[in-house]
């Protein structure tokens, strides 16, 4: 029997992450063509091409954005320039800064490049000057003046014996500098817009320049004159000269002359013959819709960079959407594609026979299919607006998507090649389609839920079209007005007989799929329902709501069987794991929680995201799960042993034994702000909490103090934890010198993030203090308005004990924290309203929530004050007791008015 028992899951560990690594700027490929270097704010991320993993991340200590960088041709030296006007030389393989020096430029460096010997470094500044540095002997060798405006392009001639440097600035000319004399020997003038790229012929005698003026110029470097002007009819961002040795007949190259490839605003690669100025080849993108070519509109697929990879005969392009594509020549087939920036992740599902891929929807009109082994991505075009939801059929090779464009599409994956194409599409909703569900037993139908408050049942076409054919149209078989407000979620039961829907109207409903008849309504949530999910084995339904709770319902009696409370904000997704015996939930607090249904307990909390976790899905084998967040990160989780859970148990034991220093050290080692916050709160709840917190924090190592400071920035963004953050900051700022704090990594960014939220909290606390003082004032006025005898409360001997119509005060002292606490709760709930915004404020908030909250506050009576007149007799002893209580409370509040506001 023991062997048949189902083991509960106790822990998940992060298996891998797909994080943003490129948000625009320069991209460079190493000489050995194994790594891609790209900027991302204050970092240079290094991506390994074979695995698609970020293996190194070079980060500026001052957190200033990197304006330019360059990798030496021998792949040994990386130099970065930041807005702090510093040049830093890195051993990038060890992620160590080996040297930093002050750039003599008065303004940031806009461009830089190495010569072929990896000895000279040229930097072009925004001040119109160019400086050359000997990185071996570490001194400035040249200071070239004469350019006007920003020098955005510098390039050495490939023949180092010529000692020539080419540069371009906003004057649209190309300057040739003789490094022997430090003088400009020629200005090549042909372009009427910014020059974007330079490419040299293999013999070094010809130069091809591209510009945003929609022409490419072919220059004779001996005569310093234009040989040919090629009109390309698009703003060109990159140009590469094809080597003459290989066979490029597939790319239209037939003669021996010079041919070059351009990449620009049209989003395709084109090959040009320099002698005839004709386009001999244009790349086709079969899966992409027609490009938007209207003036002034930058299409997301426009190409921003074109990089040669001569050793492997490949080309790399960078799109305006920050996607990096690698093409194999001469066929120009996409070999790999990496997504530099995903933006908000709205939904993610496992795909493929053995869950080898994931399909992701972001707040864009494209779907992204990632191969988990290499992080290579396929982008799917079809929808015209933000894709909101995805669902996968049981076998894993087909899935459906729905979007704000009021349509849904059906996609099929070729299991051999991994290629995905659209096979069907349907439209009929009058508003955005927010949820879609696929049938479970067979690929027979779809169900969609929309903001138009309706549910539609769609039959799949039979047979499905083959690859390359146009998608067939689907029509809805049944339509039902299901809810009074937006339908947020729909799901189909494992036997394909029932349908559940969740809505912003705070209800979930159960439907019969045979005729779309309503079977029952689940009522109990106080806010909108974000997710509904059937159990795979039991006749129960799980719902997740914006009220921060998860409920388990009986689908026979429509009664609530279990309620799980633990999230501090809206619960956005919930799934069943461990054959229906456990739940995993994700919320807008950035947390993922594992629950055991039988015991109603939260087994583990996972803290790996910095923003709302919109997406959550489990693998078919129940050993993996994937989450996606508004922080642009996709996290793959793998079930693991209790290694970290043992640390959690040890943490609980240490807190029980009041060994706070070790407990905080474990929380920091887990790198979980939520866990560290739990330790800080335990410390502050002690009688000598202030002294204990101070003693604990000051004993931490410097790296631990850095982590606590970083955690405090996260805590300070939430009104529930801001006071814990402020308590930590008070200790650090009081006992550490500014010089010591500024040495911490990212201090400047942390402080900038603390200031606006701290000001907001101070304003709110000020309002609470004013409100509490007003209540205190009203309370004291109420004491003396009942009669003249109530004025002398201290005079026991002269007190009249005859019955009078006066205000009677309860014997229990009034807790002034109740009213401010309720106001605090009101403001917290108002902040929670912000958390319930989905997919760029997709759904309207429930108006009745705010109405009920305001009614609750307006109709609230202070504890301890009874406005009714007591008609009975009042004894002298009772009057004395009441007066003593009143006097004691009054004195305590008079001595320190600030104590009337209970700030937790």
Short mmCIF file of N, CA, C and O in Angstrom, two decimals, residues 466-573:
data_model
loop_
_atom_site.label_atom_id
_atom_site.label_comp_id
_atom_site.label_asym_id
_atom_site.label_seq_id
_atom_site.Cartn_x
_atom_site.Cartn_y
_atom_site.Cartn_z
N UNK A 466 -3.26 21.55 -45.04
CA UNK A 466 -1.85 21.19 -44.97
C UNK A 466 -0.98 22.44 -44.82
O UNK A 466 -1.45 23.58 -44.94
N UNK A 467 0.30 22.19 -44.61
CA UNK A 467 1.26 23.29 -44.47
C UNK A 467 1.32 24.08 -45.77
O UNK A 467 1.36 23.51 -46.87
N UNK A 468 1.31 25.39 -45.65
CA UNK A 468 1.39 26.25 -46.82
C UNK A 468 0.05 26.69 -47.36
O UNK A 468 -0.02 27.61 -48.17
N UNK A 469 -1.02 26.03 -46.91
CA UNK A 469 -2.36 26.41 -47.36
C UNK A 469 -2.90 27.55 -46.51
O UNK A 469 -2.47 27.76 -45.37
N UNK A 470 -3.88 28.23 -47.05
CA UNK A 470 -4.51 29.32 -46.30
C UNK A 470 -5.32 28.76 -45.13
O UNK A 470 -5.94 27.70 -45.26
N UNK A 471 -5.36 29.46 -44.00
CA UNK A 471 -6.17 29.00 -42.87
C UNK A 471 -7.66 29.01 -43.24
O UNK A 471 -8.15 29.91 -43.92
N UNK A 472 -8.36 27.97 -42.79
CA UNK A 472 -9.80 27.90 -43.05
C UNK A 472 -10.55 28.70 -41.98
O UNK A 472 -10.03 28.95 -40.89
N UNK A 473 -11.77 29.09 -42.30
CA UNK A 473 -12.57 29.89 -41.38
C UNK A 473 -13.41 28.99 -40.48
O UNK A 473 -13.99 28.00 -40.94
N UNK A 474 -13.45 29.34 -39.19
CA UNK A 474 -14.30 28.63 -38.25
C UNK A 474 -15.51 29.50 -37.92
O UNK A 474 -15.42 30.73 -37.87
N UNK A 475 -16.66 28.85 -37.71
CA UNK A 475 -17.86 29.58 -37.31
C UNK A 475 -18.35 29.03 -35.98
O UNK A 475 -18.21 27.83 -35.69
N UNK A 476 -18.91 29.90 -35.16
CA UNK A 476 -19.38 29.50 -33.83
C UNK A 476 -20.69 28.71 -33.96
O UNK A 476 -21.62 29.12 -34.64
N UNK A 477 -20.72 27.54 -33.28
CA UNK A 477 -21.94 26.71 -33.29
C UNK A 477 -22.97 27.19 -32.27
O UNK A 477 -24.16 27.18 -32.52
N UNK A 478 -22.48 27.64 -31.11
CA UNK A 478 -23.36 28.11 -30.05
C UNK A 478 -22.81 29.39 -29.46
O UNK A 478 -21.59 29.54 -29.33
N UNK A 479 -23.69 30.31 -29.10
CA UNK A 479 -23.31 31.54 -28.42
C UNK A 479 -24.25 31.75 -27.24
O UNK A 479 -25.46 31.58 -27.37
N UNK A 480 -23.67 32.08 -26.10
CA UNK A 480 -24.47 32.26 -24.89
C UNK A 480 -23.98 33.50 -24.13
O UNK A 480 -22.77 33.66 -23.92
N UNK A 481 -24.91 34.37 -23.75
CA UNK A 481 -24.55 35.48 -22.88
C UNK A 481 -24.39 34.91 -21.48
O UNK A 481 -25.38 34.53 -20.83
N UNK A 482 -23.17 34.86 -21.01
CA UNK A 482 -22.87 34.07 -19.82
C UNK A 482 -22.83 34.89 -18.54
O UNK A 482 -23.22 34.40 -17.47
N UNK A 483 -22.34 36.11 -18.61
CA UNK A 483 -22.12 36.89 -17.39
C UNK A 483 -22.56 38.33 -17.60
O UNK A 483 -22.82 38.76 -18.73
N UNK A 484 -22.61 39.06 -16.48
CA UNK A 484 -22.97 40.47 -16.54
C UNK A 484 -21.77 41.36 -16.85
O UNK A 484 -21.94 42.53 -17.19
N UNK A 485 -20.58 40.80 -16.69
CA UNK A 485 -19.36 41.56 -16.99
C UNK A 485 -18.40 40.68 -17.78
O UNK A 485 -18.74 39.56 -18.17
N UNK A 486 -17.18 41.19 -18.00
CA UNK A 486 -16.20 40.50 -18.85
C UNK A 486 -15.97 39.07 -18.39
O UNK A 486 -15.85 38.80 -17.19
N UNK A 487 -15.86 38.17 -19.35
CA UNK A 487 -15.50 36.78 -19.07
C UNK A 487 -13.97 36.70 -19.04
O UNK A 487 -13.30 36.91 -20.05
N UNK A 488 -13.41 36.38 -17.87
CA UNK A 488 -11.96 36.34 -17.71
C UNK A 488 -11.35 34.99 -18.02
O UNK A 488 -10.19 34.91 -18.43
N UNK A 489 -12.10 33.92 -17.79
CA UNK A 489 -11.51 32.59 -17.93
C UNK A 489 -12.58 31.57 -18.29
O UNK A 489 -13.73 31.66 -17.82
N UNK A 490 -12.22 30.62 -19.15
CA UNK A 490 -13.08 29.47 -19.46
C UNK A 490 -12.21 28.22 -19.42
O UNK A 490 -11.02 28.26 -19.74
N UNK A 491 -12.79 27.11 -19.01
CA UNK A 491 -12.07 25.84 -18.98
C UNK A 491 -13.04 24.70 -19.21
O UNK A 491 -14.24 24.82 -18.88
N UNK A 492 -12.55 23.61 -19.77
CA UNK A 492 -13.37 22.46 -20.14
C UNK A 492 -12.99 21.29 -19.24
O UNK A 492 -11.81 21.06 -18.94
N UNK A 493 -14.00 20.54 -18.80
CA UNK A 493 -13.77 19.41 -17.89
C UNK A 493 -13.02 18.29 -18.62
O UNK A 493 -13.04 18.21 -19.86
N UNK A 494 -12.37 17.38 -17.87
CA UNK A 494 -11.60 16.31 -18.50
C UNK A 494 -12.42 15.38 -19.39
O UNK A 494 -11.88 14.76 -20.30
N UNK A 495 -13.75 15.28 -19.16
CA UNK A 495 -14.57 14.40 -19.99
C UNK A 495 -15.28 15.14 -21.12
O UNK A 495 -16.14 14.56 -21.81
N UNK A 496 -14.96 16.41 -21.33
CA UNK A 496 -15.53 17.23 -22.41
C UNK A 496 -17.04 17.43 -22.30
O UNK A 496 -17.70 17.74 -23.29
N UNK A 497 -17.62 17.28 -21.08
CA UNK A 497 -19.06 17.44 -20.94
C UNK A 497 -19.46 18.74 -20.26
O UNK A 497 -20.59 19.19 -20.41
N UNK A 498 -18.54 19.31 -19.52
CA UNK A 498 -18.86 20.51 -18.75
C UNK A 498 -17.93 21.66 -19.11
O UNK A 498 -16.79 21.44 -19.53
N UNK A 499 -18.43 22.85 -18.92
CA UNK A 499 -17.66 24.06 -19.13
C UNK A 499 -17.82 24.95 -17.91
O UNK A 499 -18.93 25.10 -17.39
N UNK A 500 -16.71 25.53 -17.45
CA UNK A 500 -16.76 26.50 -16.35
C UNK A 500 -16.25 27.83 -16.86
O UNK A 500 -15.34 27.90 -17.69
N UNK A 501 -16.86 28.89 -16.35
CA UNK A 501 -16.45 30.24 -16.75
C UNK A 501 -16.32 31.11 -15.50
O UNK A 501 -17.07 30.95 -14.54
N UNK A 502 -15.36 32.01 -15.52
CA UNK A 502 -15.17 32.96 -14.43
C UNK A 502 -15.21 34.37 -14.97
O UNK A 502 -14.72 34.63 -16.08
N UNK A 503 -15.79 35.28 -14.20
CA UNK A 503 -16.05 36.61 -14.73
C UNK A 503 -15.68 37.70 -13.74
O UNK A 503 -15.49 37.45 -12.55
N UNK A 504 -15.64 38.90 -14.28
CA UNK A 504 -15.40 40.08 -13.46
C UNK A 504 -16.62 40.40 -12.59
O UNK A 504 -16.52 41.23 -11.69
N UNK A 505 -17.75 39.73 -12.82
CA UNK A 505 -18.94 39.96 -11.99
C UNK A 505 -18.89 39.19 -10.67
O UNK A 505 -19.89 39.07 -9.97
N UNK A 506 -17.72 38.61 -10.34
CA UNK A 506 -17.43 37.95 -9.07
C UNK A 506 -18.04 36.55 -8.96
O UNK A 506 -18.11 35.99 -7.87
N UNK A 507 -18.52 36.00 -10.06
CA UNK A 507 -19.10 34.66 -10.03
C UNK A 507 -18.38 33.75 -11.01
O UNK A 507 -17.74 34.20 -11.96
N UNK A 508 -18.52 32.44 -10.74
CA UNK A 508 -18.14 31.41 -11.70
C UNK A 508 -19.39 30.60 -12.00
O UNK A 508 -20.26 30.45 -11.13
N UNK A 509 -19.48 30.11 -13.22
CA UNK A 509 -20.68 29.38 -13.62
C UNK A 509 -20.30 28.06 -14.27
O UNK A 509 -19.24 27.94 -14.89
N UNK A 510 -21.21 27.10 -14.13
CA UNK A 510 -21.02 25.76 -14.70
C UNK A 510 -22.06 25.56 -15.79
O UNK A 510 -23.25 25.80 -15.57
N UNK A 511 -21.58 25.07 -16.97
CA UNK A 511 -22.44 24.92 -18.13
C UNK A 511 -22.35 23.50 -18.67
O UNK A 511 -21.31 22.85 -18.55
N UNK A 512 -23.43 23.06 -19.32
CA UNK A 512 -23.41 21.79 -20.03
C UNK A 512 -23.00 22.08 -21.48
O UNK A 512 -23.63 22.90 -22.16
N UNK A 513 -21.96 21.41 -21.95
CA UNK A 513 -21.47 21.67 -23.31
C UNK A 513 -22.41 21.11 -24.38
O UNK A 513 -22.31 21.50 -25.54
N UNK A 514 -23.30 20.22 -24.00
CA UNK A 514 -24.21 19.64 -25.00
C UNK A 514 -25.13 20.70 -25.59
O UNK A 514 -25.31 20.77 -26.82
N UNK A 515 -25.70 21.54 -24.73
CA UNK A 515 -26.64 22.55 -25.23
C UNK A 515 -26.39 23.93 -24.64
O UNK A 515 -27.21 24.83 -24.77
N UNK A 516 -25.25 24.10 -23.95
CA UNK A 516 -24.89 25.37 -23.33
C UNK A 516 -25.93 25.82 -22.29
O UNK A 516 -26.20 27.00 -22.15
N UNK A 517 -26.50 24.87 -21.59
CA UNK A 517 -27.46 25.22 -20.54
C UNK A 517 -26.71 25.45 -19.23
O UNK A 517 -25.71 24.80 -18.93
N UNK A 518 -27.21 26.38 -18.43
CA UNK A 518 -26.58 26.73 -17.17
C UNK A 518 -26.96 25.70 -16.11
O UNK A 518 -28.14 25.45 -15.86
N UNK A 519 -25.94 25.13 -15.46
CA UNK A 519 -26.17 24.13 -14.43
C UNK A 519 -26.14 24.71 -13.03
O UNK A 519 -26.80 24.19 -12.13
N UNK A 520 -25.36 25.77 -12.82
CA UNK A 520 -25.27 26.36 -11.49
C UNK A 520 -24.31 27.52 -11.46
O UNK A 520 -23.52 27.74 -12.39
N UNK A 521 -24.38 28.27 -10.34
CA UNK A 521 -23.54 29.45 -10.17
C UNK A 521 -22.76 29.31 -8.86
O UNK A 521 -23.33 28.90 -7.83
N UNK A 522 -21.48 29.63 -8.90
CA UNK A 522 -20.63 29.62 -7.71
C UNK A 522 -20.48 31.06 -7.22
O UNK A 522 -19.85 31.88 -7.90
N UNK A 523 -21.05 31.34 -6.04
CA UNK A 523 -20.97 32.69 -5.48
C UNK A 523 -20.21 32.63 -4.17
O UNK A 523 -20.42 31.72 -3.36
N UNK A 524 -19.36 33.63 -3.94
CA UNK A 524 -18.60 33.67 -2.69
C UNK A 524 -17.41 34.60 -2.74
O UNK A 524 -16.94 35.08 -1.71
N UNK A 525 -16.90 34.87 -3.94
CA UNK A 525 -15.78 35.80 -4.07
C UNK A 525 -16.29 37.23 -3.98
O UNK A 525 -17.39 37.56 -4.44
N UNK A 526 -15.47 38.09 -3.39
CA UNK A 526 -15.84 39.49 -3.24
C UNK A 526 -15.27 40.37 -4.34
O UNK A 526 -15.56 41.57 -4.39
N UNK A 527 -14.46 39.79 -5.20
CA UNK A 527 -13.91 40.53 -6.34
C UNK A 527 -14.00 39.64 -7.58
O UNK A 527 -14.46 38.49 -7.50
N UNK A 528 -13.56 40.15 -8.72
CA UNK A 528 -13.66 39.39 -9.96
C UNK A 528 -12.88 38.09 -9.92
O UNK A 528 -11.86 37.95 -9.24
N UNK A 529 -13.36 37.10 -10.67
CA UNK A 529 -12.71 35.79 -10.76
C UNK A 529 -11.78 35.80 -11.97
O UNK A 529 -12.23 35.98 -13.11
N UNK A 530 -10.49 35.56 -11.73
CA UNK A 530 -9.50 35.60 -12.80
C UNK A 530 -9.30 34.25 -13.48
O UNK A 530 -8.95 34.19 -14.65
N UNK A 531 -9.46 33.17 -12.75
CA UNK A 531 -9.13 31.86 -13.32
C UNK A 531 -10.06 30.79 -12.76
O UNK A 531 -10.41 30.82 -11.57
N UNK A 532 -10.47 29.85 -13.61
CA UNK A 532 -11.22 28.67 -13.20
C UNK A 532 -10.50 27.44 -13.74
O UNK A 532 -9.93 27.47 -14.83
N UNK A 533 -10.53 26.35 -12.94
CA UNK A 533 -9.79 25.15 -13.34
C UNK A 533 -10.48 23.92 -12.77
O UNK A 533 -10.77 23.86 -11.56
N UNK A 534 -10.75 22.92 -13.63
CA UNK A 534 -11.31 21.65 -13.16
C UNK A 534 -10.21 20.77 -12.59
O UNK A 534 -9.07 20.77 -13.06
N UNK A 535 -10.58 20.00 -11.55
CA UNK A 535 -9.66 18.98 -11.04
C UNK A 535 -9.57 17.84 -12.05
O UNK A 535 -10.58 17.46 -12.66
N UNK A 536 -8.38 17.27 -12.24
CA UNK A 536 -8.26 16.16 -13.20
C UNK A 536 -8.89 14.86 -12.71
O UNK A 536 -9.10 13.95 -13.51
N UNK A 537 -9.18 14.75 -11.41
CA UNK A 537 -9.70 13.48 -10.87
C UNK A 537 -11.00 13.65 -10.09
O UNK A 537 -11.89 12.79 -10.16
N UNK A 538 -11.17 14.73 -9.34
CA UNK A 538 -12.34 14.90 -8.49
C UNK A 538 -13.35 15.82 -9.16
O UNK A 538 -13.02 16.60 -10.06
N UNK A 539 -14.58 15.74 -8.66
CA UNK A 539 -15.65 16.58 -9.20
C UNK A 539 -15.67 17.91 -8.45
O UNK A 539 -16.64 18.27 -7.77
N UNK A 540 -14.59 18.63 -8.58
CA UNK A 540 -14.45 19.94 -7.94
C UNK A 540 -13.89 20.94 -8.94
O UNK A 540 -13.28 20.56 -9.96
N UNK A 541 -14.11 22.20 -8.62
CA UNK A 541 -13.63 23.30 -9.46
C UNK A 541 -12.84 24.26 -8.58
O UNK A 541 -13.25 24.57 -7.46
N UNK A 542 -11.69 24.72 -9.07
CA UNK A 542 -10.89 25.71 -8.36
C UNK A 542 -11.07 27.07 -9.03
O UNK A 542 -11.09 27.17 -10.26
N UNK A 543 -11.22 28.10 -8.21
CA UNK A 543 -11.34 29.46 -8.73
C UNK A 543 -10.32 30.35 -8.04
O UNK A 543 -10.06 30.20 -6.84
N UNK A 544 -9.75 31.28 -8.78
CA UNK A 544 -8.80 32.26 -8.25
C UNK A 544 -9.36 33.64 -8.49
O UNK A 544 -9.86 33.94 -9.58
N UNK A 545 -9.27 34.49 -7.47
CA UNK A 545 -9.98 35.77 -7.54
C UNK A 545 -9.08 36.94 -7.19
O UNK A 545 -8.02 36.79 -6.57
N UNK A 546 -9.56 38.12 -7.56
CA UNK A 546 -8.86 39.36 -7.21
C UNK A 546 -9.00 39.69 -5.74
O UNK A 546 -8.34 40.63 -5.27
N UNK A 547 -9.83 38.95 -4.99
CA UNK A 547 -9.91 39.19 -3.56
C UNK A 547 -8.78 38.52 -2.79
O UNK A 547 -8.74 38.56 -1.55
N UNK A 548 -7.84 37.90 -3.51
CA UNK A 548 -6.66 37.30 -2.89
C UNK A 548 -6.86 35.88 -2.41
O UNK A 548 -5.98 35.32 -1.75
N UNK A 549 -7.98 35.25 -2.74
CA UNK A 549 -8.26 33.90 -2.25
C UNK A 549 -8.43 32.92 -3.40
O UNK A 549 -8.70 33.31 -4.55
N UNK A 550 -8.27 31.64 -3.06
CA UNK A 550 -8.53 30.53 -3.97
C UNK A 550 -9.61 29.68 -3.30
O UNK A 550 -9.52 29.40 -2.10
N UNK A 551 -10.60 29.27 -4.05
CA UNK A 551 -11.69 28.46 -3.49
C UNK A 551 -11.84 27.17 -4.28
O UNK A 551 -11.67 27.16 -5.51
N UNK A 552 -12.15 26.10 -3.55
CA UNK A 552 -12.48 24.80 -4.14
C UNK A 552 -13.98 24.59 -3.97
O UNK A 552 -14.51 24.69 -2.86
N UNK A 553 -14.67 24.29 -5.10
CA UNK A 553 -16.12 24.17 -5.09
C UNK A 553 -16.54 22.75 -5.51
O UNK A 553 -15.90 22.13 -6.35
N UNK A 554 -17.63 22.31 -4.93
CA UNK A 554 -18.26 21.06 -5.38
C UNK A 554 -19.12 21.38 -6.61
O UNK A 554 -19.97 22.29 -6.56
N UNK A 555 -18.92 20.64 -7.69
CA UNK A 555 -19.69 20.92 -8.90
C UNK A 555 -21.05 20.20 -8.88
O UNK A 555 -21.84 20.34 -9.82
N UNK A 556 -21.33 19.48 -7.80
CA UNK A 556 -22.65 18.86 -7.65
C UNK A 556 -23.56 19.72 -6.77
O UNK A 556 -24.73 19.92 -7.06
N UNK A 557 -22.99 20.23 -5.65
CA UNK A 557 -23.79 21.02 -4.72
C UNK A 557 -23.54 22.52 -4.86
O UNK A 557 -24.22 23.32 -4.22
N UNK A 558 -22.52 22.91 -5.64
CA UNK A 558 -22.17 24.31 -5.85
C UNK A 558 -21.85 25.02 -4.53
O UNK A 558 -22.13 26.21 -4.35
N UNK A 559 -21.27 24.26 -3.61
CA UNK A 559 -20.88 24.83 -2.32
C UNK A 559 -19.37 24.92 -2.23
O UNK A 559 -18.64 24.16 -2.89
N UNK A 560 -18.89 25.84 -1.42
CA UNK A 560 -17.45 26.03 -1.25
C UNK A 560 -16.91 25.00 -0.26
O UNK A 560 -17.39 24.92 0.89
N UNK A 561 -15.93 24.21 -0.67
CA UNK A 561 -15.36 23.16 0.17
C UNK A 561 -14.10 23.63 0.90
O UNK A 561 -13.84 23.24 2.03
N UNK A 562 -13.31 24.45 0.25
CA UNK A 562 -12.05 24.93 0.82
C UNK A 562 -11.81 26.36 0.37
O UNK A 562 -12.16 26.75 -0.75
N UNK A 563 -11.16 27.14 1.23
CA UNK A 563 -10.70 28.48 0.87
C UNK A 563 -9.24 28.61 1.28
O UNK A 563 -8.87 28.27 2.42
N UNK A 564 -8.42 29.06 0.36
CA UNK A 564 -6.99 29.22 0.60
C UNK A 564 -6.66 30.72 0.57
O UNK A 564 -6.83 31.38 -0.46
N UNK A 565 -6.20 31.22 1.69
CA UNK A 565 -5.79 32.62 1.80
C UNK A 565 -4.30 32.68 2.08
O UNK A 565 -3.82 32.01 3.00
N UNK A 566 -3.60 33.48 1.33
CA UNK A 566 -2.15 33.58 1.53
C UNK A 566 -1.52 34.64 0.66
O UNK A 566 -0.52 35.24 1.03
N UNK A 567 -2.12 34.89 -0.48
CA UNK A 567 -1.61 35.95 -1.36
C UNK A 567 -2.03 37.32 -0.80
O UNK A 567 -3.13 37.47 -0.27
N UNK A 568 -1.15 38.27 -0.93
CA UNK A 568 -1.44 39.63 -0.45
C UNK A 568 -2.20 40.45 -1.48
O UNK A 568 -2.56 41.59 -1.21
N UNK A 569 -2.39 39.92 -2.66
CA UNK A 569 -3.07 40.67 -3.72
C UNK A 569 -3.82 39.67 -4.59
O UNK A 569 -4.01 38.51 -4.21
N UNK A 570 -4.23 40.11 -5.77
CA UNK A 570 -5.05 39.28 -6.65
C UNK A 570 -4.34 37.97 -7.00
O UNK A 570 -3.14 37.95 -7.26
N UNK A 571 -5.12 36.88 -7.00
CA UNK A 571 -4.62 35.59 -7.49
C UNK A 571 -5.01 35.49 -8.96
O UNK A 571 -6.20 35.54 -9.30
N UNK A 572 -4.03 35.36 -9.83
CA UNK A 572 -4.27 35.45 -11.26
C UNK A 572 -4.43 34.10 -11.96
O UNK A 572 -5.15 34.00 -12.94
N UNK A 573 -3.71 33.09 -11.48
CA UNK A 573 -3.80 31.76 -12.11
C UNK A 573 -3.73 30.68 -11.03
O UNK A 573 -3.09 30.86 -9.99
#
